[in-house]
Tab-separated table of C-alpha atoms in Angstrom:
chain	number	residue	atom	x	y	z
A	1	MET	CA	34.308	64.160	37.243
A	2	LYS	CA	31.495	63.067	39.687
A	3	ASP	CA	30.566	59.988	41.306
A	4	GLU	CA	27.367	58.670	39.882
A	5	ASP	CA	25.046	56.262	41.675
A	6	ALA	CA	25.283	53.694	38.833
A	7	LYS	CA	23.880	50.065	39.352
A	8	SER	CA	24.640	46.797	37.529
A	9	PRO	CA	21.882	44.860	35.785
A	10	ASP	CA	21.701	42.891	38.995
A	11	GLY	CA	20.993	46.180	41.110
A	12	GLU	CA	24.367	46.073	42.687
A	13	PRO	CA	26.124	49.633	43.034
A	14	ILE	CA	29.000	50.161	40.583
A	15	ASP	CA	31.896	52.770	41.321
A	16	ARG	CA	31.644	55.052	38.189
A	17	TYR	CA	32.431	58.596	37.349
A	18	LYS	CA	30.793	60.770	34.837
A	19	ASP	CA	32.197	64.141	33.397
A	20	ALA	CA	30.442	66.846	35.456
A	21	PHE	CA	31.852	69.914	33.571
A	22	ILE	CA	34.725	70.926	31.446
A	23	VAL	CA	37.003	73.938	32.387
A	24	TRP	CA	40.340	75.477	31.322
A	25	GLY	CA	42.876	76.139	33.870
A	26	SER	CA	46.521	75.527	34.848
A	27	PHE	CA	47.772	72.079	35.786
A	28	VAL	CA	51.014	72.055	37.627
A	29	PHE	CA	52.976	69.206	39.252
A	30	LEU	CA	54.699	70.329	42.543
A	31	LYS	CA	58.407	70.824	42.292
A	32	GLY	CA	61.239	72.361	44.143
A	33	ARG	CA	60.362	74.051	47.417
A	34	LYS	CA	56.666	73.253	47.160
A	35	TYR	CA	57.201	69.608	46.651
A	36	PHE	CA	59.504	69.323	49.725
A	37	GLU	CA	57.297	71.401	51.982
A	38	ALA	CA	54.197	69.084	50.939
A	39	ALA	CA	56.596	65.969	51.626
A	40	ALA	CA	57.875	67.261	55.020
A	41	ALA	CA	54.187	67.733	56.078
A	42	ASN	CA	53.353	64.055	54.899
A	43	SER	CA	50.956	65.647	52.437
A	44	GLU	CA	49.683	63.432	49.610
A	45	VAL	CA	49.559	66.615	47.380
A	46	GLN	CA	51.260	66.176	44.114
A	47	GLY	CA	50.082	69.108	42.187
A	48	GLU	CA	48.020	72.095	41.939
A	49	THR	CA	45.329	73.318	39.418
A	50	GLU	CA	43.803	76.824	39.235
A	51	ILE	CA	40.365	77.472	37.516
A	52	ARG	CA	37.864	80.370	37.669
A	53	TYR	CA	35.868	80.101	40.848
A	54	ARG	CA	32.959	77.606	41.079
A	55	ASP	CA	31.033	76.749	44.070
A	56	ASP	CA	30.201	73.218	42.937
A	57	VAL	CA	33.712	71.642	43.087
A	58	THR	CA	34.207	69.279	45.990
A	59	ALA	CA	36.843	66.870	47.315
A	60	ASP	CA	34.850	63.944	46.424
A	61	MET	CA	35.265	64.636	42.707
A	62	LYS	CA	38.076	63.753	40.592
A	63	ILE	CA	40.085	65.586	37.648
A	64	LYS	CA	40.611	64.070	34.252
A	65	TYR	CA	43.671	65.466	32.499
A	66	LYS	CA	45.222	63.886	29.456
A	67	ASN	CA	43.251	60.632	30.153
A	68	THR	CA	44.731	60.318	33.548
A	69	ILE	CA	42.641	60.496	36.851
A	70	TYR	CA	43.586	62.633	39.697
A	71	ASP	CA	41.881	62.721	43.193
A	72	ILE	CA	41.083	66.063	44.583
A	73	ILE	CA	42.355	66.664	47.983
A	74	SER	CA	41.100	70.270	48.523
A	75	ALA	CA	39.442	73.067	46.659
A	76	ILE	CA	40.218	76.548	48.116
A	77	PRO	CA	38.872	79.832	46.923
A	78	THR	CA	41.354	82.424	46.380
A	79	GLU	CA	41.456	86.249	46.490
A	80	LYS	CA	41.627	86.373	42.616
A	81	HIS	CA	38.166	84.814	42.123
A	82	THR	CA	39.800	81.543	41.216
A	83	LEU	CA	39.760	78.138	42.732
A	84	SER	CA	42.996	76.545	43.883
A	85	ILE	CA	42.536	72.619	43.664
A	86	MET	CA	45.212	70.394	45.134
A	87	TRP	CA	45.312	66.888	43.839
A	88	LYS	CA	47.246	63.655	43.787
A	89	ARG	CA	47.255	60.744	41.370
A	90	GLY	CA	44.258	58.775	41.397
A	91	GLY	CA	43.542	55.008	41.979
A	92	MET	CA	41.635	54.488	38.625
A	93	ASN	CA	44.456	54.678	36.374
A	94	GLY	CA	45.722	51.792	34.363
């Protein structure tokens, strides 16, 4: 999902996100050693998603998975021509 420059009828900016693209990939919550390593480093990371490499994924986007919104913390290219996206639970839920 990507931030759109939406405006209200009065011309005031509205925080709104629109689907930028749809991809298939893994969606894994951190657990075990990875979870404790992230916690020890005071990281906000709660999970990781791996998709085919794209050059248009940025940290200002969000992920929508099963009607829940997740904030992208980082998007790192891997050696396998994929993109590893670290995320946390977003503030737009509920």
